[in-house]
Amino acid sequence: MTNIFFTVSGEHKTLPFAEINAILESECLPYSRNKVFNRVLSLTSTLESAYLVACRSSLTKVCALELFRCDAEQNVIQRHMSEVSFKDHLKKGQSFSVRFTSFETSHISTLGLEREIGYMISQKVPEAWVNLVDPDRCFIGFFTDSVLFFGVKIAEVSAKRFIERMPANRPFLHSSTMPPKLARCMVNLARASSGCLVLDPFCGAGSILLEAGTVDCRVVGSDVNDLMVEGCSRNLEYFRIPFDGLIVGDARKLPFKSVDCIVSDPPYGRASSTHGISPLELVSDFLLEAMAVLPRGGYLSLALPSDRDWKAVAMDLGYVFVDHHFVREHKSLTREILIIKTT
Ligand SMILES: C[S@@+](CC[C@H](N)C(=O)[O-])C[C@H]1O[C@@H](n2cnc3c(N)ncnc32)[C@H](O)[C@@H]1O
């Protein structure tokens, strides 16, 4: 076990951290959570955890091996830097870069620090050379909450990874479609490990199934609207995501026997119709039905309109509440991402 840290997207305050925990839990990787900072999560875990998070996460930016963490004061930083054995991380002939990012206003110049630390490393490892374009090793520092995290980059999550599956780049498009980043995050929050069977019973154009399939889950879906099922199937085929089943059916009478977890975005009666049933009745009936297809402790990750107490609804039906997060879409829509599990 070693100290690693993750820097996360500033798009949401709690989701990025919950997503990392859920990814590690889903693959049963050992970790202990050290501390959550504004934009940094520090853990004691294995390097495998960092690679897994980098592969799967939607809201993580960088994963790094922590070399030290200290108060964001120039003299304190210099003292810690002088104690780092850079030779352990930089071999003869290798190139390196040093980058600092500040998530807060700071009196320390990140550019000045990059030059100073770059020079210090060159003195300590004279056989290594600076390469800012394609270095063998990236030393990175992040200022957050008046603390500096300094480490060696293990992996960087490309912001471009979702672009090819953006709604506009799919053969079938619908106004109710969820953005791929949120869909991926919801798949992760459902503890969907690779190989497990994920169901979306309100699959629409298939954003959730696309993301689940992209991280090697097996996927099944259904929707009451045959045009949606057809469109979803076109989207999955276009991105070469195999599916175990895609069926026209009502989520209140699920056409599947058993699945490992459910990730879904039921209709709110706005961009997609509830076919005359109130969202409360529809979701309650579906939740009752879902119990029959999930294993004990099986997770559901649901996007719901934040206009009622869904936590209470789920608990009244016998589910265990795990977590929830509120995501503001626009002035008149805030989504609640509700994570629950069966007993
Ligand atoms: C918000 S959309 C899902 C969007 C989808 N997550 C996506 O990103 O494309 C909700 C879907 O639920 C479907 N639906 C409505 N009532 C349903 C029911 N009783 N059973 C199953 N699907 C239903 C609608 O046809 C619609 O496609």
Short mmCIF file of N, CA, C and O and ligand atoms in Angstrom, two decimals, residues 170 176-178 200-208 222-225 228 249-252 265-268 272-275 277 282, ligand 1:
data_model
loop_
_atom_site.label_atom_id
_atom_site.label_comp_id
_atom_site.label_asym_id
_atom_site.label_seq_id
_atom_site.Cartn_x
_atom_site.Cartn_y
_atom_site.Cartn_z
N ARG A 170 -23.83 10.42 -32.34
CA ARG A 170 -24.46 9.09 -32.41
C ARG A 170 -25.45 9.05 -33.56
O ARG A 170 -26.04 10.07 -33.91
N SER A 176 -34.12 13.69 -24.75
CA SER A 176 -34.05 13.28 -23.34
C SER A 176 -32.71 12.63 -22.99
O SER A 176 -32.51 12.17 -21.88
N THR A 177 -31.80 12.59 -23.96
CA THR A 177 -30.55 11.88 -23.75
C THR A 177 -29.65 12.49 -22.68
O THR A 177 -29.49 13.70 -22.61
N MET A 178 -29.07 11.63 -21.90
CA MET A 178 -28.19 12.07 -20.80
C MET A 178 -26.75 12.21 -21.31
O MET A 178 -26.30 11.40 -22.12
N ASP A 200 -30.61 -1.18 -17.77
CA ASP A 200 -31.29 0.12 -17.78
C ASP A 200 -32.70 -0.12 -18.31
O ASP A 200 -32.89 -0.32 -19.51
N PRO A 201 -33.71 -0.12 -17.41
CA PRO A 201 -35.08 -0.42 -17.84
C PRO A 201 -35.83 0.76 -18.45
O PRO A 201 -36.97 0.61 -18.88
N PHE A 202 -35.21 1.95 -18.46
CA PHE A 202 -35.77 3.13 -19.15
C PHE A 202 -34.66 3.60 -20.09
O PHE A 202 -34.16 4.71 -19.98
N CYS A 203 -34.25 2.74 -21.01
CA CYS A 203 -32.95 2.94 -21.69
C CYS A 203 -32.93 4.11 -22.67
O CYS A 203 -31.85 4.63 -22.97
N GLY A 204 -34.08 4.55 -23.18
CA GLY A 204 -34.08 5.67 -24.12
C GLY A 204 -33.07 5.44 -25.24
O GLY A 204 -32.96 4.33 -25.79
N ALA A 205 -32.27 6.47 -25.54
CA ALA A 205 -31.30 6.37 -26.64
C ALA A 205 -30.04 5.60 -26.23
O ALA A 205 -29.14 5.41 -27.05
N GLY A 206 -29.94 5.22 -24.96
CA GLY A 206 -28.88 4.29 -24.56
C GLY A 206 -27.61 4.86 -23.96
O GLY A 206 -26.61 4.14 -23.86
N SER A 207 -27.63 6.11 -23.49
CA SER A 207 -26.40 6.69 -22.92
C SER A 207 -25.79 5.83 -21.82
O SER A 207 -24.57 5.64 -21.77
N ILE A 208 -26.65 5.33 -20.94
CA ILE A 208 -26.14 4.58 -19.78
C ILE A 208 -25.56 3.24 -20.24
O ILE A 208 -24.46 2.85 -19.82
N SER A 222 -34.31 -2.00 -21.62
CA SER A 222 -35.68 -2.04 -22.14
C SER A 222 -36.26 -0.64 -22.06
O SER A 222 -35.76 0.23 -21.32
N ASP A 223 -37.30 -0.43 -22.85
CA ASP A 223 -38.00 0.86 -22.87
C ASP A 223 -39.40 0.56 -23.40
O ASP A 223 -39.58 -0.34 -24.23
N VAL A 224 -40.36 1.32 -22.91
CA VAL A 224 -41.74 1.08 -23.31
C VAL A 224 -41.98 1.52 -24.76
O VAL A 224 -42.92 1.07 -25.40
N ASN A 225 -41.09 2.37 -25.26
CA ASN A 225 -41.25 2.93 -26.61
C ASN A 225 -40.38 2.16 -27.61
O ASN A 225 -39.15 2.16 -27.51
N MET A 228 -37.52 3.99 -29.31
CA MET A 228 -36.33 4.18 -28.46
C MET A 228 -35.48 2.91 -28.45
O MET A 228 -34.25 2.98 -28.53
N GLY A 249 -40.53 -2.98 -23.39
CA GLY A 249 -41.24 -3.47 -22.20
C GLY A 249 -41.40 -2.38 -21.16
O GLY A 249 -40.69 -1.37 -21.18
N ASP A 250 -42.35 -2.61 -20.27
CA ASP A 250 -42.66 -1.66 -19.21
C ASP A 250 -41.78 -1.96 -17.99
O ASP A 250 -41.70 -3.11 -17.55
N ALA A 251 -41.15 -0.92 -17.45
CA ALA A 251 -40.25 -1.11 -16.31
C ALA A 251 -41.00 -1.55 -15.06
O ALA A 251 -40.39 -1.97 -14.08
N ARG A 252 -42.33 -1.45 -15.08
CA ARG A 252 -43.11 -1.91 -13.92
C ARG A 252 -43.36 -3.41 -13.99
O ARG A 252 -43.93 -3.99 -13.08
N ASP A 265 -32.47 6.28 -15.73
CA ASP A 265 -32.89 7.67 -15.77
C ASP A 265 -34.37 7.67 -16.18
O ASP A 265 -34.68 7.89 -17.35
N PRO A 266 -35.27 7.39 -15.22
CA PRO A 266 -36.70 7.31 -15.57
C PRO A 266 -37.22 8.65 -16.10
O PRO A 266 -36.60 9.69 -15.86
N PRO A 267 -38.36 8.63 -16.81
CA PRO A 267 -38.87 9.89 -17.38
C PRO A 267 -39.39 10.82 -16.29
O PRO A 267 -39.88 10.37 -15.25
N TYR A 268 -39.25 12.12 -16.55
CA TYR A 268 -39.74 13.12 -15.58
C TYR A 268 -41.05 13.74 -16.06
O TYR A 268 -41.57 14.64 -15.44
N SER A 272 -39.25 13.49 -21.84
CA SER A 272 -39.75 12.15 -22.15
C SER A 272 -41.00 11.89 -21.34
O SER A 272 -41.09 12.27 -20.16
N SER A 273 -41.94 11.21 -21.98
CA SER A 273 -43.27 11.05 -21.39
C SER A 273 -43.31 9.91 -20.36
O SER A 273 -42.62 8.90 -20.49
N THR A 274 -44.19 10.08 -19.37
CA THR A 274 -44.43 9.00 -18.40
C THR A 274 -45.69 8.23 -18.80
O THR A 274 -46.17 7.39 -18.04
N HIS A 275 -46.24 8.58 -19.95
CA HIS A 275 -47.44 7.94 -20.49
C HIS A 275 -48.62 8.02 -19.51
O HIS A 275 -49.30 7.03 -19.24
N ILE A 277 -48.76 8.42 -16.31
CA ILE A 277 -48.63 7.96 -14.91
C ILE A 277 -47.78 9.00 -14.18
O ILE A 277 -46.85 9.57 -14.76
N LEU A 282 -44.83 5.71 -11.08
CA LEU A 282 -44.00 4.94 -12.01
C LEU A 282 -42.72 4.43 -11.31
O LEU A 282 -42.39 3.24 -11.38
C1 LIG B 1 -35.30 10.19 -19.59
S1 LIG B 1 -35.56 9.01 -20.84
C2 LIG B 1 -34.12 8.02 -20.76
C3 LIG B 1 -32.98 8.64 -21.48
C4 LIG B 1 -31.78 7.77 -21.53
N1 LIG B 1 -31.15 7.66 -20.23
C5 LIG B 1 -30.77 8.34 -22.53
O1 LIG B 1 -29.78 8.93 -22.11
O2 LIG B 1 -31.02 8.26 -23.72
C6 LIG B 1 -36.78 7.99 -20.16
C7 LIG B 1 -37.25 6.85 -21.04
O3 LIG B 1 -38.21 6.09 -20.32
C8 LIG B 1 -39.14 5.57 -21.24
N2 LIG B 1 -40.35 5.17 -20.49
C9 LIG B 1 -41.40 5.92 -20.10
N3 LIG B 1 -42.26 5.16 -19.39
C10 LIG B 1 -41.73 3.92 -19.31
C11 LIG B 1 -42.13 2.70 -18.69
N4 LIG B 1 -43.27 2.61 -18.00
N5 LIG B 1 -41.32 1.63 -18.82
C12 LIG B 1 -40.17 1.69 -19.53
N6 LIG B 1 -39.76 2.81 -20.15
C13 LIG B 1 -40.52 3.91 -20.03
C14 LIG B 1 -39.34 6.66 -22.25
O4 LIG B 1 -39.79 6.11 -23.47
C15 LIG B 1 -37.93 7.26 -22.34
O5 LIG B 1 -37.22 6.72 -23.41
#
